[in-house]
Amino acid sequence: MASVRGLKKDVHQVLGDIIEAIYIHELTVGGPTEETAALIEEALTGFDELIVDINAKGVENKKAHFKGVFLKLENIAGQLVGKINNL
């Protein structure tokens, strides 16, 4: 991680792309469903959690903390992509 700003951009881009994929799925099936709405809500909740983690104060080892946040981002994104693929 080069910076906090870069990590925030990564979170925004990854989860934004996932939400965009959900919207594209909705367009192809004829509209939003309860499943897609739940996935969008899950992505937004994950975004909020990651931003709170990034902005945490009093972290002793920032480098390790930000690596952990990045791994959490990868985990959340992987789960969401898996759920999108199952739609």
mmCIF file with all atom_site columns, C-alpha atoms in Angstrom:
data_model
loop_
_atom_site.group_PDB
_atom_site.id
_atom_site.type_symbol
_atom_site.label_atom_id
_atom_site.label_alt_id
_atom_site.label_comp_id
_atom_site.label_asym_id
_atom_site.label_entity_id
_atom_site.label_seq_id
_atom_site.pdbx_PDB_ins_code
_atom_site.Cartn_x
_atom_site.Cartn_y
_atom_site.Cartn_z
_atom_site.occupancy
_atom_site.B_iso_or_equiv
_atom_site.pdbx_formal_charge
_atom_site.auth_seq_id
_atom_site.auth_comp_id
_atom_site.auth_asym_id
_atom_site.auth_atom_id
_atom_site.pdbx_PDB_model_num
ATOM 1  C CA . MET A 1 1  ? 0.000   0.000   0.000   1.00 0.00 ? 1  MET A CA 1
ATOM 2  C CA . ALA A 1 2  ? 1.442   3.291   -1.014  1.00 0.00 ? 2  ALA A CA 1
ATOM 3  C CA . SER A 1 3  ? -0.923  5.452   1.027   1.00 0.00 ? 3  SER A CA 1
ATOM 4  C CA . VAL A 1 4  ? -4.219  5.697   2.842   1.00 0.00 ? 4  VAL A CA 1
ATOM 5  C CA . ARG A 1 5  ? -5.581  7.593   -0.143  1.00 0.00 ? 5  ARG A CA 1
ATOM 6  C CA . GLY A 1 6  ? -4.600  4.731   -2.449  1.00 0.00 ? 6  GLY A CA 1
ATOM 7  C CA . LEU A 1 7  ? -6.244  2.169   -0.199  1.00 0.00 ? 7  LEU A CA 1
ATOM 8  C CA . LYS A 1 8  ? -9.457  4.209   -0.090  1.00 0.00 ? 8  LYS A CA 1
ATOM 9  C CA . LYS A 1 9  ? -9.405  4.444   -3.905  1.00 0.00 ? 9  LYS A CA 1
ATOM 10 C CA . ASP A 1 10 ? -8.947  0.674   -4.155  1.00 0.00 ? 10 ASP A CA 1
ATOM 11 C CA . VAL A 1 11 ? -11.923 0.066   -1.855  1.00 0.00 ? 11 VAL A CA 1
ATOM 12 C CA . HIS A 1 12 ? -14.063 2.513   -3.822  1.00 0.00 ? 12 HIS A CA 1
ATOM 13 C CA . GLN A 1 13 ? -13.108 1.100   -7.221  1.00 0.00 ? 13 GLN A CA 1
ATOM 14 C CA . VAL A 1 14 ? -13.448 -2.582  -6.331  1.00 0.00 ? 14 VAL A CA 1
ATOM 15 C CA . LEU A 1 15 ? -16.793 -2.295  -4.585  1.00 0.00 ? 15 LEU A CA 1
ATOM 16 C CA . GLY A 1 16 ? -18.032 0.223   -7.166  1.00 0.00 ? 16 GLY A CA 1
ATOM 17 C CA . ASP A 1 17 ? -17.245 -2.241  -9.948  1.00 0.00 ? 17 ASP A CA 1
ATOM 18 C CA . ILE A 1 18 ? -19.080 -4.989  -8.078  1.00 0.00 ? 18 ILE A CA 1
ATOM 19 C CA . ILE A 1 19 ? -22.170 -2.800  -7.660  1.00 0.00 ? 19 ILE A CA 1
ATOM 20 C CA . GLU A 1 20 ? -21.962 -1.909  -11.351 1.00 0.00 ? 20 GLU A CA 1
ATOM 21 C CA . ALA A 1 21 ? -21.898 -5.634  -12.202 1.00 0.00 ? 21 ALA A CA 1
ATOM 22 C CA . ILE A 1 22 ? -25.018 -6.129  -10.091 1.00 0.00 ? 22 ILE A CA 1
ATOM 23 C CA . TYR A 1 23 ? -26.773 -3.318  -11.977 1.00 0.00 ? 23 TYR A CA 1
ATOM 24 C CA . ILE A 1 24 ? -25.774 -4.868  -15.301 1.00 0.00 ? 24 ILE A CA 1
ATOM 25 C CA . HIS A 1 25 ? -27.215 -8.178  -14.129 1.00 0.00 ? 25 HIS A CA 1
ATOM 26 C CA . GLU A 1 26 ? -30.444 -6.401  -13.218 1.00 0.00 ? 26 GLU A CA 1
ATOM 27 C CA . LEU A 1 27 ? -30.648 -4.920  -16.707 1.00 0.00 ? 27 LEU A CA 1
ATOM 28 C CA . THR A 1 28 ? -30.193 -8.314  -18.327 1.00 0.00 ? 28 THR A CA 1
ATOM 29 C CA . VAL A 1 29 ? -32.872 -10.062 -16.250 1.00 0.00 ? 29 VAL A CA 1
ATOM 30 C CA . GLY A 1 30 ? -35.451 -7.312  -16.551 1.00 0.00 ? 30 GLY A CA 1
ATOM 31 C CA . GLY A 1 31 ? -35.161 -5.435  -13.296 1.00 0.00 ? 31 GLY A CA 1
ATOM 32 C CA . PRO A 1 32 ? -34.070 -5.502  -9.691  1.00 0.00 ? 32 PRO A CA 1
ATOM 33 C CA . THR A 1 33 ? -34.826 -8.471  -7.507  1.00 0.00 ? 33 THR A CA 1
ATOM 34 C CA . GLU A 1 34 ? -34.651 -9.057  -3.776  1.00 0.00 ? 34 GLU A CA 1
ATOM 35 C CA . GLU A 1 35 ? -31.375 -10.939 -4.273  1.00 0.00 ? 35 GLU A CA 1
ATOM 36 C CA . THR A 1 36 ? -29.696 -8.090  -6.156  1.00 0.00 ? 36 THR A CA 1
ATOM 37 C CA . ALA A 1 37 ? -30.943 -5.540  -3.634  1.00 0.00 ? 37 ALA A CA 1
ATOM 38 C CA . ALA A 1 38 ? -29.471 -7.655  -0.830  1.00 0.00 ? 38 ALA A CA 1
ATOM 39 C CA . LEU A 1 39 ? -26.141 -7.887  -2.671  1.00 0.00 ? 39 LEU A CA 1
ATOM 40 C CA . ILE A 1 40 ? -26.001 -4.123  -3.157  1.00 0.00 ? 40 ILE A CA 1
ATOM 41 C CA . GLU A 1 41 ? -26.765 -3.615  0.534   1.00 0.00 ? 41 GLU A CA 1
ATOM 42 C CA . GLU A 1 42 ? -24.031 -6.115  1.442   1.00 0.00 ? 42 GLU A CA 1
ATOM 43 C CA . ALA A 1 43 ? -21.523 -4.276  -0.777  1.00 0.00 ? 43 ALA A CA 1
ATOM 44 C CA . LEU A 1 44 ? -22.403 -0.929  0.811   1.00 0.00 ? 44 LEU A CA 1
ATOM 45 C CA . THR A 1 45 ? -22.127 -2.401  4.303   1.00 0.00 ? 45 THR A CA 1
ATOM 46 C CA . GLY A 1 46 ? -18.727 -3.826  3.421   1.00 0.00 ? 46 GLY A CA 1
ATOM 47 C CA . PHE A 1 47 ? -17.657 -0.436  2.075   1.00 0.00 ? 47 PHE A CA 1
ATOM 48 C CA . ASP A 1 48 ? -18.679 1.261   5.320   1.00 0.00 ? 48 ASP A CA 1
ATOM 49 C CA . GLU A 1 49 ? -16.827 -1.320  7.417   1.00 0.00 ? 49 GLU A CA 1
ATOM 50 C CA . LEU A 1 50 ? -13.647 -0.960  5.376   1.00 0.00 ? 50 LEU A CA 1
ATOM 51 C CA . ILE A 1 51 ? -13.671 2.840   5.553   1.00 0.00 ? 51 ILE A CA 1
ATOM 52 C CA . VAL A 1 52 ? -14.119 2.675   9.335   1.00 0.00 ? 52 VAL A CA 1
ATOM 53 C CA . ASP A 1 53 ? -11.179 0.258   9.521   1.00 0.00 ? 53 ASP A CA 1
ATOM 54 C CA . ILE A 1 54 ? -9.013  2.517   7.358   1.00 0.00 ? 54 ILE A CA 1
ATOM 55 C CA . ASN A 1 55 ? -9.816  5.581   9.476   1.00 0.00 ? 55 ASN A CA 1
ATOM 56 C CA . ALA A 1 56 ? -9.129  3.799   12.784  1.00 0.00 ? 56 ALA A CA 1
ATOM 57 C CA . LYS A 1 57 ? -7.010  5.896   15.135  1.00 0.00 ? 57 LYS A CA 1
ATOM 58 C CA . GLY A 1 58 ? -4.357  4.645   17.514  1.00 0.00 ? 58 GLY A CA 1
ATOM 59 C CA . VAL A 1 59 ? -3.102  1.794   15.353  1.00 0.00 ? 59 VAL A CA 1
ATOM 60 C CA . GLU A 1 60 ? 0.388   0.756   16.457  1.00 0.00 ? 60 GLU A CA 1
ATOM 61 C CA . ASN A 1 61 ? 1.626   -0.841  13.240  1.00 0.00 ? 61 ASN A CA 1
ATOM 62 C CA . LYS A 1 62 ? -0.036  1.003   10.374  1.00 0.00 ? 62 LYS A CA 1
ATOM 63 C CA . LYS A 1 63 ? 1.551   -1.076  7.636   1.00 0.00 ? 63 LYS A CA 1
ATOM 64 C CA . ALA A 1 64 ? 0.266   -4.348  9.103   1.00 0.00 ? 64 ALA A CA 1
ATOM 65 C CA . HIS A 1 65 ? -3.128  -2.768  9.800   1.00 0.00 ? 65 HIS A CA 1
ATOM 66 C CA . PHE A 1 66 ? -3.532  -1.590  6.206   1.00 0.00 ? 66 PHE A CA 1
ATOM 67 C CA . LYS A 1 67 ? -2.446  -4.987  4.874   1.00 0.00 ? 67 LYS A CA 1
ATOM 68 C CA . GLY A 1 68 ? -5.176  -6.511  7.013   1.00 0.00 ? 68 GLY A CA 1
ATOM 69 C CA . VAL A 1 69 ? -7.719  -4.064  5.624   1.00 0.00 ? 69 VAL A CA 1
ATOM 70 C CA . PHE A 1 70 ? -6.621  -4.918  2.078   1.00 0.00 ? 70 PHE A CA 1
ATOM 71 C CA . LEU A 1 71 ? -7.021  -8.641  2.803   1.00 0.00 ? 71 LEU A CA 1
ATOM 72 C CA . LYS A 1 72 ? -10.479 -7.945  4.215   1.00 0.00 ? 72 LYS A CA 1
ATOM 73 C CA . LEU A 1 73 ? -11.305 -6.084  0.972   1.00 0.00 ? 73 LEU A CA 1
ATOM 74 C CA . GLU A 1 74 ? -10.176 -9.087  -1.072  1.00 0.00 ? 74 GLU A CA 1
ATOM 75 C CA . ASN A 1 75 ? -12.292 -11.390 1.077   1.00 0.00 ? 75 ASN A CA 1
ATOM 76 C CA . ILE A 1 76 ? -15.431 -9.241  0.830   1.00 0.00 ? 76 ILE A CA 1
ATOM 77 C CA . ALA A 1 77 ? -14.973 -8.767  -2.925  1.00 0.00 ? 77 ALA A CA 1
ATOM 78 C CA . GLY A 1 78 ? -14.429 -12.481 -3.489  1.00 0.00 ? 78 GLY A CA 1
ATOM 79 C CA . GLN A 1 79 ? -17.583 -13.389 -1.601  1.00 0.00 ? 79 GLN A CA 1
ATOM 80 C CA . LEU A 1 80 ? -19.652 -10.825 -3.489  1.00 0.00 ? 80 LEU A CA 1
ATOM 81 C CA . VAL A 1 81 ? -18.328 -11.941 -6.888  1.00 0.00 ? 81 VAL A CA 1
ATOM 82 C CA . GLY A 1 82 ? -19.148 -15.531 -5.994  1.00 0.00 ? 82 GLY A CA 1
ATOM 83 C CA . LYS A 1 83 ? -22.699 -14.545 -5.107  1.00 0.00 ? 83 LYS A CA 1
ATOM 84 C CA . ILE A 1 84 ? -23.072 -12.564 -8.345  1.00 0.00 ? 84 ILE A CA 1
ATOM 85 C CA . ASN A 1 85 ? -21.901 -15.568 -10.341 1.00 0.00 ? 85 ASN A CA 1
ATOM 86 C CA . ASN A 1 86 ? -24.557 -17.701 -8.631  1.00 0.00 ? 86 ASN A CA 1
ATOM 87 C CA . LEU A 1 87 ? -27.418 -15.399 -9.676  1.00 0.00 ? 87 LEU A CA 1
#
